RNA sequence: GUGGCCGUAGCUCAGUUGGUUAGAGCACCUGGUUGUGGUCCAGGAAGUCGCGGGUUCGAAUCCCGUCGGUCACCCCA
């Protein structure tokens, strides 16, 4: 049989890699739950139309398309250049919007949901970017105490939800040991940019193209970026401002100053972030060292309507991003609902944690995901093997994670070595070297006790369990 | 999807200007040894040199294609 390699941009996860990914997703889940989010999930493939609803072209080309093969008309349509009826999900937001819209009336407000699962994009793979990856999605839908979409009084309520969301994201970063030296949360507000444009007389229809272009700063030569920005009708003052930030980022106060002089409306919007969101973030324990305004952050997606943010490591790599999308739920047939969310992929964050040496050791990893063996049973004589098997069965019935060796050797030293090293790293070894004697050895503490009792009858086994409990490291 | 670089054992890599049966370390398996846990010794298994074609008396080595990885573009939900 010819070798069939895994598809491009996918991964085979061997035990250690699977353990690492499990560890990460457990941390995601733990942090989200701690912050009061509920777990949801949807299908891993959706009707293609679901993804056409919002931003069209950009996404459609990155879809892995799918069809059942049962309906010949599907194949005809695909041959005719149409999209297949289904698509592997490239993101969660459309599914989330649909789910929320479906039950909006009975859901709490705000509705705090998170999701963890695989996503698929038919892009060309690169380091930190695969075609199948795990993603953590966290969203706050609606505002506290009900809401209306219009009115500036909601501005503060929205900011409170923005802050909660960002706090959850930061909570994870802190949870895995990242410091504000490692990562920064760059925050911006699209409204502010739009107001600058509006004041300069830029027509509304140009907003999205200009914002999309602003997002490209730093990715193409500066001069070309400026020229193209001008061509799109972007105000010269805005170009100069953002462009200037690249070479010489200013402090909050300096920006505040310059905005004060630049325009009154812009000032109001600018001041909003400064006076509303950032104090709230500070209440959540996020000060200037963690979070700051960065006018360069725009986010490519057209559906963002207000706050946008990215978690950027070492000033380059973005490991998470999100923002406010107040129009999307309505677009999916739900009641007009302000919402804010972010996503983090497993690939980028894992690379970062590896680089920073923050990925736990193999033993810690197994410990944390509950895969570290409690007991490793060793029998040094063939005659004792049946006893060892009975002992394993009894231990497992007690709910203990018990393993044995499958080696041919009876060399006690080698078997102990095996028990205490990867991939086992057992906590305790039980050594059977006599039918009436059992030795319990704590492999972490390097202490052992020998008991003169057979273990496969009641009293002896109870004593053994007591002994094990004494040597047992508390479970996580 | 477009272009540059890379591709030798599970992993990290050696392989001289193309020249016999392709090597090492780690890991794996077996046996021994050191008083029961990362020592030491001996042995073993493991590679169609990514795959396919071409040049040549002869290709891991040169050429083309292809697959995969990586970097840039694109995109970043």
Coordinates of C-alpha atoms (C1' of nucleotides) in Angstrom, one line a residue:
Chain A
X1 CA 0.0 0.0 0.0
X2 CA 1.4 3.4 -0.9
X3 CA 2.0 5.9 1.8
X4 CA -0.8 8.4 2.2
X5 CA 0.5 11.4 4.1
X6 CA -1.7 13.7 6.1
X7 CA -3.2 16.5 4.0
X8 CA -1.2 19.7 3.7
X9 CA -1.5 22.0 6.7
X10 CA -2.9 19.3 9.1
X11 CA -1.2 17.6 12.0
X12 CA -1.0 14.1 13.4
X13 CA -0.9 14.5 17.1
X14 CA 1.2 11.9 18.9
X15 CA 0.7 11.4 22.7
X16 CA 2.9 14.3 23.8
X17 CA 1.5 16.7 21.3
X18 CA -2.1 15.6 22.0
X19 CA -1.3 16.2 25.7
X20 CA 0.0 19.7 25.0
X21 CA -3.1 20.6 23.0
X22 CA -5.3 19.2 25.7
X23 CA -3.5 21.2 28.3
X24 CA -4.0 24.4 26.3
X25 CA -7.7 23.8 25.7
X26 CA -8.2 22.9 29.4
X27 CA -6.7 26.3 30.3
X28 CA -8.9 28.1 27.8
X29 CA -11.9 26.4 29.3
X30 CA -10.9 26.9 32.9
X31 CA -10.3 30.7 32.4
X32 CA -13.5 31.2 30.4
X33 CA -15.6 29.4 33.0
X34 CA -13.9 31.4 35.8
X35 CA -14.9 34.6 34.0
X36 CA -18.5 33.5 33.9
X37 CA -18.8 32.3 30.3
X38 CA -20.8 29.3 29.3
X39 CA -19.6 26.7 26.8
X40 CA -21.4 26.3 23.5
X41 CA -20.6 24.6 20.2
X42 CA -22.0 24.2 16.7
X43 CA -21.5 22.0 13.7
X44 CA -18.0 21.7 12.2
X45 CA -19.5 22.2 8.8
X46 CA -22.2 24.7 7.8
X47 CA -24.3 25.6 4.8
X48 CA -22.1 27.7 2.6
X49 CA -24.7 30.5 2.5
X50 CA -24.0 31.1 6.2
X51 CA -20.6 32.5 5.3
X52 CA -21.8 34.5 2.3
X53 CA -24.1 36.5 4.6
X54 CA -21.5 38.8 6.0
X55 CA -18.3 39.7 4.4
X56 CA -18.3 37.9 1.0
X57 CA -15.3 37.6 -1.1
X58 CA -12.3 37.4 1.2
X59 CA -13.7 34.5 3.2
X60 CA -15.3 32.6 0.4
X61 CA -12.0 31.9 -1.3
X62 CA -10.6 30.4 1.9
X63 CA -13.3 27.9 2.4
X64 CA -12.9 24.1 2.4
X65 CA -16.1 23.2 0.5
X66 CA -18.0 20.0 1.0
X67 CA -20.9 18.0 -0.4
X68 CA -22.5 14.7 0.5
X69 CA -21.9 13.0 -2.8
X70 CA -25.5 11.7 -2.7
X71 CA -27.0 14.4 -4.9
X72 CA -25.8 14.4 -8.5
X73 CA -27.0 18.0 -8.8
X74 CA -24.4 19.1 -6.3
X75 CA -21.6 17.9 -8.6
X76 CA -23.2 19.6 -11.6
X77 CA -23.3 22.9 -9.7
X78 CA -19.7 22.6 -8.6
X79 CA -18.6 21.8 -12.1
X80 CA -20.5 24.9 -13.2
X81 CA -18.4 27.0 -10.9
X82 CA -20.8 27.4 -8.1
X83 CA -19.8 26.8 -4.5
X84 CA -20.5 23.4 -2.9
X85 CA -23.6 23.4 -0.6
X86 CA -21.5 23.0 2.6
X87 CA -18.3 24.4 3.9
X88 CA -16.0 23.4 6.8
X89 CA -16.3 26.2 9.4
X90 CA -13.6 28.8 9.0
X91 CA -14.7 30.7 12.0
X92 CA -17.3 30.6 14.7
X93 CA -19.0 34.0 14.6
X94 CA -21.7 33.1 12.0
X95 CA -22.7 29.9 13.8
X96 CA -22.7 31.9 17.1
X97 CA -24.9 34.7 15.5
X98 CA -27.3 32.1 14.2
X99 CA -27.5 30.3 17.5
X100 CA -28.0 33.6 19.4
X101 CA -30.6 34.9 16.9
X102 CA -32.6 31.7 17.2
X103 CA -33.1 32.0 20.9
X104 CA -32.4 35.6 21.7
X105 CA -35.6 36.2 23.5
X106 CA -35.0 33.5 26.1
X107 CA -31.3 34.1 26.6
X108 CA -29.9 36.2 29.4
X109 CA -28.6 39.6 28.8
X110 CA -25.7 39.8 28.6
X111 CA -25.2 36.4 27.2
X112 CA -21.6 35.3 27.8
X113 CA -20.5 32.3 25.6
X114 CA -17.3 30.6 24.7
X115 CA -16.4 27.8 22.4
X116 CA -13.4 25.6 21.7
X117 CA -13.1 23.5 18.6
X118 CA -11.4 22.8 15.2
X119 CA -11.6 25.3 12.3
X120 CA -10.6 25.0 8.7
X121 CA -9.2 27.4 6.2
X122 CA -7.9 26.6 2.7
X123 CA -5.0 29.0 3.0
X124 CA -1.4 28.2 2.2
X125 CA 0.1 27.0 5.4
X126 CA 3.0 28.7 7.1
X127 CA 4.6 28.7 10.5
X128 CA 1.9 29.5 13.0
X129 CA -0.8 29.1 10.4
X130 CA -2.3 25.7 9.5
X131 CA -5.3 24.6 7.5
X132 CA -6.9 22.9 10.5
X133 CA -6.4 24.4 14.0
X134 CA -8.1 24.7 17.3
X135 CA -9.6 28.0 18.2
X136 CA -11.0 29.6 21.4
X137 CA -13.9 31.9 20.8
X138 CA -15.2 34.2 23.5
X139 CA -18.2 36.5 23.1
X140 CA -20.4 38.8 25.1
X141 CA -23.8 39.3 23.4
X142 CA -26.1 42.0 24.6
X143 CA -25.6 44.4 27.5
X144 CA -26.5 44.3 31.2
X145 CA -30.1 44.9 32.1
X146 CA -31.5 44.9 28.5
X147 CA -30.5 47.5 26.0
X148 CA -31.4 49.5 23.0
X149 CA -29.1 49.8 20.0
X150 CA -29.3 53.6 19.8
X151 CA -28.1 56.3 22.1
X152 CA -24.9 57.3 23.6
X153 CA -25.9 56.1 27.1
X154 CA -25.1 52.6 25.8
X155 CA -21.6 53.7 25.2
X156 CA -20.6 53.0 28.8
X157 CA -22.5 49.8 29.0
X158 CA -20.7 48.6 25.9
X159 CA -17.4 49.6 27.3
X160 CA -18.2 47.5 30.4
X161 CA -18.7 44.4 28.3
X162 CA -15.6 45.2 26.2
X163 CA -13.6 45.4 29.4
X164 CA -15.0 42.1 30.7
X165 CA -14.1 40.4 27.4
X166 CA -10.6 41.8 27.3
X167 CA -10.2 40.9 31.0
X168 CA -11.0 37.3 30.2
X169 CA -8.4 37.3 27.4
X170 CA -5.8 38.8 29.7
X171 CA -6.8 36.3 32.4
X172 CA -5.7 33.5 30.1
X173 CA -2.4 35.2 29.3
X174 CA -1.7 35.6 32.9
X175 CA -2.9 32.1 33.7
X176 CA -0.3 30.5 31.4
X177 CA 2.5 32.7 32.8
X178 CA 2.9 35.3 30.2
X179 CA 3.8 38.7 31.5
X180 CA 3.2 42.2 30.1
X181 CA 6.8 42.1 28.9
X182 CA 5.9 39.2 26.7
X183 CA 2.6 40.4 25.3
X184 CA 0.6 43.6 25.1
X185 CA -3.0 44.2 24.3
X186 CA -3.3 46.8 21.7
X187 CA -6.7 48.5 21.7
X188 CA -8.3 50.9 19.3
X189 CA -11.8 52.2 18.5
X190 CA -13.0 52.2 14.9
X191 CA -15.6 54.9 15.7
X192 CA -12.8 57.3 16.4
X193 CA -11.3 56.7 13.0
X194 CA -14.6 57.0 11.3
X195 CA -15.4 60.3 13.0
X196 CA -12.1 61.7 11.8
X197 CA -13.0 60.7 8.3
X198 CA -16.6 62.0 8.6
X199 CA -15.3 65.4 9.7
X200 CA -12.9 65.5 6.8
X201 CA -15.8 64.9 4.5
X202 CA -15.0 61.4 3.4
X203 CA -18.2 59.7 2.1
X204 CA -19.5 56.8 4.2
X205 CA -19.0 54.3 1.4
X206 CA -15.2 54.8 1.5
X207 CA -15.0 54.0 5.2
X208 CA -14.6 50.3 4.9
X209 CA -12.1 50.3 2.0
X210 CA -10.0 52.9 3.9
X211 CA -10.1 51.0 7.2
X212 CA -9.2 47.8 5.3
X213 CA -6.2 49.6 3.8
X214 CA -5.1 51.2 7.1
X215 CA -4.8 47.6 8.5
X216 CA -2.1 47.0 5.9
X217 CA 0.3 49.4 7.5
X218 CA 3.7 47.9 8.0
X219 CA 3.0 45.1 5.6
X220 CA 3.8 47.1 2.5
X221 CA 6.3 49.9 1.9
X222 CA 5.4 53.0 3.8
X223 CA 5.4 55.2 0.7
X224 CA 3.2 52.9 -1.2
X225 CA 0.8 52.6 1.8
X226 CA 0.5 56.4 2.0
X227 CA -0.1 56.8 -1.7
X228 CA -2.8 54.2 -1.8
X229 CA -4.4 55.6 1.3
X230 CA -4.6 59.0 -0.4
X231 CA -6.0 57.4 -3.5
X232 CA -8.8 56.0 -1.4
X233 CA -9.6 59.4 -0.1
X234 CA -8.2 59.0 3.4
X235 CA -7.6 62.3 5.1
X236 CA -4.0 63.5 5.0
X237 CA -4.0 64.2 8.7
X238 CA -5.0 60.7 9.5
X239 CA -2.4 59.3 7.2
X240 CA 0.3 61.4 8.8
X241 CA -0.9 60.5 12.2
X242 CA -1.0 56.7 11.8
X243 CA 2.1 56.8 9.8
X244 CA 3.9 58.8 12.5
X245 CA 2.8 56.2 15.1
X246 CA 4.8 53.6 13.3
X247 CA 8.1 55.4 13.6
X248 CA 7.5 57.1 16.9
X249 CA 4.6 55.8 19.0
X250 CA 3.3 58.5 21.3
X251 CA 2.0 58.3 24.8
X252 CA -1.6 58.5 25.6
X253 CA -1.3 62.0 26.8
X254 CA 0.5 63.2 23.7
X255 CA -2.2 61.6 21.6
X256 CA -4.8 63.1 23.7
X257 CA -3.2 66.5 23.2
X258 CA -2.9 66.2 19.5
X259 CA -6.5 65.0 19.1
X260 CA -7.7 67.9 21.2
X261 CA -6.3 70.2 18.7
X262 CA -7.1 68.1 15.7
X263 CA -10.9 68.0 15.9
X264 CA -13.6 68.3 18.4
X265 CA -15.7 65.3 17.4
X266 CA -12.7 63.1 17.1
X267 CA -11.7 64.3 20.5
X268 CA -15.0 63.1 22.0
X269 CA -14.4 59.6 20.6
X270 CA -10.8 59.6 21.6
X271 CA -11.7 60.7 25.0
X272 CA -14.2 58.0 25.3
X273 CA -11.7 55.2 25.1
X274 CA -9.5 57.1 27.4
X275 CA -12.1 58.0 30.0
X276 CA -14.4 55.0 29.8
X277 CA -12.7 51.8 28.6
X278 CA -9.3 52.2 30.1
X279 CA -10.5 53.0 33.7
X280 CA -12.7 49.9 33.5
X281 CA -9.8 47.8 32.3
X282 CA -7.8 49.2 35.2
X283 CA -10.6 48.0 37.6
X284 CA -10.0 44.5 36.1
X285 CA -6.4 44.8 36.9
X286 CA -5.2 45.8 33.5
X287 CA -3.1 49.0 33.5
X288 CA -0.8 50.7 31.0
X289 CA 1.7 47.9 31.1
X290 CA -0.8 45.4 29.7
X291 CA -3.2 47.4 27.6
X292 CA -2.8 50.6 25.6
X293 CA -4.3 52.4 22.7
X294 CA -2.7 51.8 19.3
X295 CA -4.2 53.7 16.5
X296 CA -2.7 51.3 14.0
X297 CA -5.0 48.5 15.0
X298 CA -7.9 48.4 12.7
X299 CA -8.6 44.7 12.0
X300 CA -9.3 43.8 8.4
X301 CA -12.9 42.6 8.8
X302 CA -15.6 45.0 7.7
X303 CA -18.1 44.0 10.4
X304 CA -16.3 45.5 13.3
X305 CA -18.1 48.6 14.6
X306 CA -16.2 49.9 17.6
X307 CA -13.6 48.7 19.9
X308 CA -11.0 46.5 18.2
X309 CA -8.0 44.8 19.9
X310 CA -5.1 42.5 19.3
X311 CA -2.8 40.6 21.6
X312 CA 0.6 41.1 20.1
X313 CA 3.7 39.2 21.3
X314 CA 7.2 40.8 21.1
X315 CA 5.8 43.6 19.0
X316 CA 5.1 41.5 16.0
X317 CA 3.1 38.3 16.2
X318 CA -0.6 38.6 16.9
X319 CA -1.8 35.7 18.9
X320 CA -5.4 36.8 19.4
X321 CA -7.8 39.4 18.2
X322 CA -11.3 40.6 18.2
X323 CA -13.6 43.5 18.5
X324 CA -17.2 44.9 18.7
X325 CA -19.7 43.9 16.0
X326 CA -23.0 45.5 16.8
X327 CA -24.7 44.9 13.5
X328 CA -24.0 41.3 13.0
X329 CA -26.8 39.6 15.0
X330 CA -29.4 41.6 13.3
X331 CA -27.9 40.6 10.0
X332 CA -28.5 37.0 10.9
X333 CA -32.1 37.6 11.6
X334 CA -31.9 38.3 15.3
X335 CA -32.9 41.3 17.3
X336 CA -30.4 44.2 17.0
X337 CA -27.9 43.2 19.6
X338 CA -24.6 44.8 20.5
X339 CA -21.9 42.2 20.7
X340 CA -18.1 41.9 21.2
X341 CA -15.8 38.9 20.9
X342 CA -12.4 37.6 20.3
X343 CA -10.7 34.5 19.0
X344 CA -7.3 32.8 19.8
X345 CA -5.8 29.9 17.8
X346 CA -3.8 27.1 19.3
X347 CA -1.0 27.3 16.8
X348 CA 0.3 30.8 17.4
X349 CA -0.1 30.7 21.2
X350 CA 1.6 27.3 21.4
X351 CA 4.6 28.6 19.5
X352 CA 4.8 31.6 21.7
X353 CA 4.6 29.5 24.9
X354 CA 7.3 27.2 23.6
X355 CA 9.5 30.1 22.7
X356 CA 9.0 31.6 26.2
X357 CA 9.7 28.2 27.9
X358 CA 6.2 28.4 29.4
X359 CA 5.0 25.0 28.2
X360 CA 5.1 22.7 31.2
X361 CA 7.3 19.7 31.4
X362 CA 6.0 16.3 30.3
X363 CA 5.3 15.2 33.8
X364 CA 3.5 18.4 34.7
X365 CA 1.6 18.2 31.5
X366 CA 0.4 14.7 32.3
X367 CA -0.3 15.7 35.8
X368 CA -2.5 18.6 34.7
X369 CA -4.6 16.8 32.2
X370 CA -5.1 13.9 34.6
X371 CA -3.1 11.4 32.6
X372 CA -0.3 10.7 35.1
X373 CA -0.4 7.1 36.4
X374 CA -1.1 6.8 40.1
X375 CA 0.5 3.3 40.4
X376 CA 2.9 1.2 38.4
X377 CA 2.8 -2.4 39.3
X378 CA 6.1 -4.4 39.0
X379 CA 6.4 -8.1 39.4
X380 CA 9.8 -9.6 39.5
X381 CA 8.9 -13.2 39.1
X382 CA 6.7 -14.8 36.4
X383 CA 4.9 -16.7 39.1
X384 CA 3.6 -13.4 40.5
X385 CA 2.2 -12.1 37.2
X386 CA -1.3 -13.4 37.9
X387 CA -1.2 -11.6 41.3
X388 CA -0.1 -8.5 39.5
X389 CA -3.0 -8.7 37.1
X390 CA -5.5 -9.1 40.0
X391 CA -3.9 -6.2 41.8
X392 CA -4.2 -4.0 38.7
X393 CA -7.8 -4.9 38.3
X394 CA -8.5 -4.1 42.0
X395 CA -6.7 -0.8 41.8
X396 CA -8.6 0.2 38.7
X397 CA -11.9 -0.7 40.3
X398 CA -10.9 1.8 43.0
X399 CA -10.6 4.5 40.4
X400 CA -6.8 4.6 40.3
X401 CA -4.8 4.9 37.1
X402 CA -2.7 1.8 37.3
X403 CA -0.2 0.5 34.8
X404 CA 2.3 -2.3 34.4
X405 CA 5.4 -3.1 32.3
X406 CA 5.2 -5.0 29.1
X407 CA 8.9 -5.6 29.0
X408 CA 10.4 -9.0 29.0
X409 CA 13.0 -8.2 31.6
X410 CA 12.6 -9.0 35.3
X411 CA 15.3 -6.6 36.3
X412 CA 13.9 -4.6 39.1
X413 CA 16.1 -1.7 38.5
X414 CA 15.1 -1.4 34.9
X415 CA 11.5 -1.8 35.7
X416 CA 11.7 0.9 38.3
X417 CA 13.4 3.1 35.8
X418 CA 10.7 2.5 33.4
X419 CA 8.0 3.4 36.0
X420 CA 9.6 6.7 36.9
X421 CA 10.4 7.9 33.4
X422 CA 8.4 9.1 30.4
X423 CA 6.0 8.1 29.1
X424 CA 4.8 6.8 32.5
X425 CA 6.2 9.0 35.2
X426 CA 4.1 7.1 37.8
X427 CA 3.7 8.5 41.3
X428 CA 4.0 5.2 43.1
X429 CA 5.4 1.8 42.3
X430 CA 4.1 -1.4 43.8
X431 CA 6.8 -4.0 43.8
X432 CA 5.7 -7.7 44.0
X433 CA 8.7 -9.8 44.7
X434 CA 7.1 -12.3 47.0
X435 CA 3.6 -13.8 47.3
X436 CA 3.2 -12.6 50.9
X437 CA 5.0 -9.3 50.7
X438 CA 4.4 -6.1 48.9
X439 CA 6.5 -3.0 48.6
X440 CA 5.1 0.5 48.0
X441 CA 7.6 3.0 46.7
X442 CA 6.8 6.6 46.4
X443 CA 8.7 7.6 43.3
X444 CA 8.6 11.3 43.9
X445 CA 9.7 11.3 47.5
X446 CA 12.0 8.3 47.1
X447 CA 10.7 6.5 50.1
X448 CA 9.3 3.0 50.4
X449 CA 7.5 0.7 52.8
X450 CA 7.3 -3.0 52.7
X451 CA 4.2 -4.8 54.1
X452 CA 4.1 -8.5 55.0
X453 CA 0.7 -9.2 53.6
X454 CA -0.9 -10.6 50.5
X455 CA -2.7 -7.9 48.6
X456 CA -5.4 -9.8 46.8
X457 CA -7.5 -10.5 49.8
X458 CA -9.5 -7.9 51.6
X459 CA -7.6 -6.7 54.7
X460 CA -4.3 -6.7 52.9
X461 CA -5.7 -4.6 50.0
X462 CA -7.3 -2.1 52.3
X463 CA -4.0 -1.6 54.1
X464 CA -2.4 -1.2 50.7
X465 CA -4.9 1.5 49.7
X466 CA -4.2 3.3 53.0
X467 CA -0.5 3.2 52.3
X468 CA -1.0 4.4 48.7
X469 CA -3.1 7.3 50.0
X470 CA -0.3 8.4 52.2
X471 CA 2.2 8.5 49.4
X472 CA -0.2 10.0 47.0
X473 CA 0.4 13.5 45.7
X474 CA -2.9 15.3 45.8
X475 CA -4.7 15.2 42.5
X476 CA -5.0 18.4 40.6
Chain B
rG1 C1' -3.3 31.0 -5.4
rU2 C1' 2.1 33.5 -7.0
rG3 C1' 7.5 33.6 -6.0
rG4 C1' 12.4 32.3 -2.9
rC5 C1' 14.8 28.6 0.3
rC6 C1' 14.8 23.6 2.2
rG7 C1' 13.6 17.8 2.3
rU8 C1' 19.2 11.7 4.6
rA9 C1' 16.5 6.5 10.6
rG10 C1' 11.0 8.4 15.3
rC11 C1' 14.2 13.2 16.6
rU12 C1' 18.9 16.4 15.8
rC13 C1' 22.2 16.0 12.0
rA14 C1' 27.2 13.9 9.2
rG15 C1' 28.0 12.2 4.3
rU16 C1' 34.6 14.9 1.0
rU17 C1' 35.2 17.5 -6.6
rG18 C1' 28.9 12.1 -8.5
rG19 C1' 32.5 6.4 -7.0
rU20 C1' 32.0 -0.2 -3.2
rU21 C1' 27.2 -3.3 1.4
rA22 C1' 24.6 5.1 3.6
rG23 C1' 26.8 6.9 9.2
rA24 C1' 26.7 9.2 14.5
rG25 C1' 24.1 10.9 18.9
rC26 C1' 19.3 10.7 21.4
rA27 C1' 15.0 7.6 21.6
rC28 C1' 13.3 2.3 21.0
rC29 C1' 14.1 -3.3 21.9
rU30 C1' 17.3 -7.5 24.2
rG31 C1' 21.0 -9.2 27.8
rG32 C1' 24.5 -8.1 31.5
rU33 C1' 26.5 -4.8 35.4
rU34 C1' 26.3 -1.1 39.6
rG35 C1' 22.5 -3.1 46.5
rU36 C1' 15.7 -0.4 44.0
rG37 C1' 14.7 4.5 39.7
rG38 C1' 18.1 9.0 34.5
rU39 C1' 25.4 4.9 35.6
rC40 C1' 28.3 1.7 32.6
rC41 C1' 29.0 -2.4 28.9
rA42 C1' 27.5 -5.5 24.9
rG43 C1' 24.1 -6.5 21.2
rG44 C1' 19.6 -5.6 18.1
rA45 C1' 15.9 -3.4 15.2
rA46 C1' 15.1 0.9 12.3
rG47 C1' 16.3 4.7 6.0
rU48 C1' 13.2 2.5 -1.7
rC49 C1' 18.5 9.3 1.0
rG50 C1' 10.2 12.8 0.3
rC51 C1' 8.2 10.7 -4.5
rG52 C1' 8.6 10.2 -10.0
rG53 C1' 11.4 10.9 -14.3
rG54 C1' 16.1 12.3 -16.7
rU55 C1' 21.8 12.9 -17.4
rU56 C1' 25.9 9.3 -16.4
rC57 C1' 29.6 3.3 -16.7
rG58 C1' 27.8 4.9 -11.8
rA59 C1' 23.3 9.7 -8.4
rA60 C1' 21.8 11.0 -1.4
rU61 C1' 25.1 14.3 -4.5
rC62 C1' 23.6 17.2 -11.2
rC63 C1' 18.7 18.6 -14.1
rC64 C1' 13.2 18.6 -14.5
rG65 C1' 8.5 17.6 -12.4
rU66 C1' 5.7 16.6 -8.1
rC67 C1' 4.5 16.3 -2.8
rG68 C1' 5.6 18.3 1.9
rG69 C1' 7.8 22.1 5.0
rU70 C1' 9.4 27.2 5.5
rC71 C1' 9.7 32.6 4.2
rA72 C1' 7.4 36.8 1.5
rC73 C1' 2.8 38.3 -1.1
rC74 C1' -2.4 37.3 0.1
rC75 C1' -5.4 36.7 4.3
rC76 C1' -6.0 37.0 9.3
rA77 C1' -12.7 35.2 10.9

